[in-house]
C-alpha positions as CSV (number, residue, x, y, z in Angstrom):
1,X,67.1,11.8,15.3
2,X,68.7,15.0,16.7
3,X,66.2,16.0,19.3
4,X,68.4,18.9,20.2
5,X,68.1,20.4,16.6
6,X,64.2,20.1,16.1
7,X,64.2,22.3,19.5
8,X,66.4,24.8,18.3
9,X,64.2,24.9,14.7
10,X,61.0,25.4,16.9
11,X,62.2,27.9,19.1
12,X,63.6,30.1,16.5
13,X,60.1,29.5,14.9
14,X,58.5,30.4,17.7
15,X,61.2,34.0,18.3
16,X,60.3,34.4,15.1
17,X,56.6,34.2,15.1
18,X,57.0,36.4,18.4
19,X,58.8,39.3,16.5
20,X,56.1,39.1,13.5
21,X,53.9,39.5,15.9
22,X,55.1,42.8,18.4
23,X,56.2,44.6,15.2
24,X,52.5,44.4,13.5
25,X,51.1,45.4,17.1
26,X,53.2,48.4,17.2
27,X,51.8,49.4,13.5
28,X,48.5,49.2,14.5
29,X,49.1,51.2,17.9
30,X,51.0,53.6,15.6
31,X,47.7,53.8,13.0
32,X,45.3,54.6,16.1
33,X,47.3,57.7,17.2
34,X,48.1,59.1,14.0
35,X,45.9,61.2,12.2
36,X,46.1,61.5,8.5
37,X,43.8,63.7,6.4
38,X,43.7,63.4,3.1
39,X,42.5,66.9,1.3
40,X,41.8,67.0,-2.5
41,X,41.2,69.8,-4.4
42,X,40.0,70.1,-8.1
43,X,38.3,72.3,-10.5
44,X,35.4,70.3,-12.2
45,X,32.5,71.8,-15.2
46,X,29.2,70.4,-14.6
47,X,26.1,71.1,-17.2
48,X,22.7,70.9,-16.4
49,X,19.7,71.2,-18.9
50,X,21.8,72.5,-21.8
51,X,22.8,75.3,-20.5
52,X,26.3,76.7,-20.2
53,X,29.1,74.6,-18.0
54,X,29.5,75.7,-14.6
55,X,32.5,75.1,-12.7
56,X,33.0,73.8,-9.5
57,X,35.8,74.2,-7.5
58,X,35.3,70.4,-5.3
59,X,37.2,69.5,-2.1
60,X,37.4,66.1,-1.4
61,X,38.5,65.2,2.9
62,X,39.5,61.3,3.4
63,X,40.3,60.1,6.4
64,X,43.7,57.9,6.1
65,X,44.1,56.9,9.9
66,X,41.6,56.1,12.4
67,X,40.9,59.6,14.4
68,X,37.8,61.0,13.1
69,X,38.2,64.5,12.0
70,X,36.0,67.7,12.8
71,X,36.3,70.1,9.7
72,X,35.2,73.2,11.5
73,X,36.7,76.0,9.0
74,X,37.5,77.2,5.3
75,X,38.5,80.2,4.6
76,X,41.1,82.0,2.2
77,X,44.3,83.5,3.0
78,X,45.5,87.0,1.6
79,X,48.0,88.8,3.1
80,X,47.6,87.7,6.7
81,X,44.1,87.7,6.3
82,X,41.3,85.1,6.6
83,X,38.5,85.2,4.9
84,X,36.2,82.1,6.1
85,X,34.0,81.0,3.1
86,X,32.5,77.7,4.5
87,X,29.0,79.6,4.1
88,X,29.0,79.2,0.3
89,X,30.3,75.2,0.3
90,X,27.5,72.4,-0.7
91,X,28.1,69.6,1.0
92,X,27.7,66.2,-1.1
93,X,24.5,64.8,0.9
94,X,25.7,61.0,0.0
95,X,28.9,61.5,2.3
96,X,26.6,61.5,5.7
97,X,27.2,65.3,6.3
98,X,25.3,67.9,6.1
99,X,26.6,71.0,7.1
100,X,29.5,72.8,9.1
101,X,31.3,71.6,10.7
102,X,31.5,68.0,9.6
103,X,33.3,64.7,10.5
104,X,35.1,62.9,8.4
105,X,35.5,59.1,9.5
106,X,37.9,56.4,8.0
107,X,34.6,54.8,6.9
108,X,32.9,57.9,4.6
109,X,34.8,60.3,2.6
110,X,33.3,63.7,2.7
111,X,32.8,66.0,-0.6
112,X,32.0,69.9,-0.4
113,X,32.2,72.0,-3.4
114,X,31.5,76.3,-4.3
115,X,30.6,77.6,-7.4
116,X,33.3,79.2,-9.0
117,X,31.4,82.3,-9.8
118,X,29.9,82.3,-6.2
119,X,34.0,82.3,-5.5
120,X,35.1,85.3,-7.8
121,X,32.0,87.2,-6.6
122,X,32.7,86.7,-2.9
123,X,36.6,87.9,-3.6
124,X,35.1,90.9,-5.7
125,X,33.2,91.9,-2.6
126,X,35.9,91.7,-0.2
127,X,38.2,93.0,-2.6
128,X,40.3,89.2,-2.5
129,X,43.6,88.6,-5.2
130,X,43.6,92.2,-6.2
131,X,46.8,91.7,-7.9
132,X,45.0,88.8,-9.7
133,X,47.6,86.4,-9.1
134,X,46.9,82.6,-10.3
135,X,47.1,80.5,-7.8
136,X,44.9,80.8,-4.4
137,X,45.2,79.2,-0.8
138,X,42.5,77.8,1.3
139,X,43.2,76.7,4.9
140,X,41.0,74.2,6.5
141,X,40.7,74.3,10.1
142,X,40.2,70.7,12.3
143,X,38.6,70.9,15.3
144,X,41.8,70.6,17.6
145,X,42.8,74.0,15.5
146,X,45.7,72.5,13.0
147,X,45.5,74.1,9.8
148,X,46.0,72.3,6.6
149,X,46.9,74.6,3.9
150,X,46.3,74.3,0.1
151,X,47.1,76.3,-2.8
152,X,44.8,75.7,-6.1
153,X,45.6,77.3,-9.0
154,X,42.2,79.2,-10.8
């Protein structure tokens, strides 16, 4: 028996257990200092009672990394302009939060959602989309002031 060659197969073993190892240690360094929020928008009909379907315009935040994030802000963007609208959100009381501004962890998704009518009626008001263009953007502010913009198409 070769005692030379059994020392070379363990300490390539042993290298290569090594490298395994630094390489998964840098993923996981590189997970804790990346932040990645996850934002979901859709347009949803709910009916209650019998009466006529309501929609719901539903954002959904998930936390994809392991920062927690502060939602601090909602608002539309028209021209330059923001209009904040977190005011009119309902905040799904089974995600832990309960009003602004929430945190979203990487252990609970968070859900808010605004009646579509409470919507058109706010944009009537402020005189919002008067070219009544199809599609709408909503920034949502963080707490450390990055926007994350969306554009949702009514």
């Amino acid at each position: 028996m070769d005692w030379d060659a059994l020392s070379a197969v363990g300490t390539t073993a042993g290298s290569l257990i090594t490298a395994i190892t630094v390489i998964l240690a840098y993923k996981q360094y590189r997970l804790s200092v990346t932040s990645k929020l996850k934002i979901n928008i859709k347009i949803e009909q709910t009916v209650r009672n019998n009466e006529l379907p309501v929609d719901f315009i539903r954002f959904d935040f998930i936390n994809r990394g392991m920062i927690d994030f502060c939602i601090k802000e909602i608002a539309i963007k028209e021209n330059g302009r923001y209009y904040p609208i977190q005011s009119f959100f309902h905040i799904d009381p089974d995600s832990g939060a309960k009003k602004f501004p929430f945190t979203v962890t990487n252990k609970f998704s968070v859900s808010a959602s605004i009646s579509k009518f409470e919507l058109e009626h706010f944009m009537d008001i402020m005189e919002i989309n008067e070219k009544n263009t199809q599609k709408l953007q909503f920034v949502i502010t963080d707490g450390k002031g990055k926007e994350y913009k969306k554009r949702i198409l009514i």
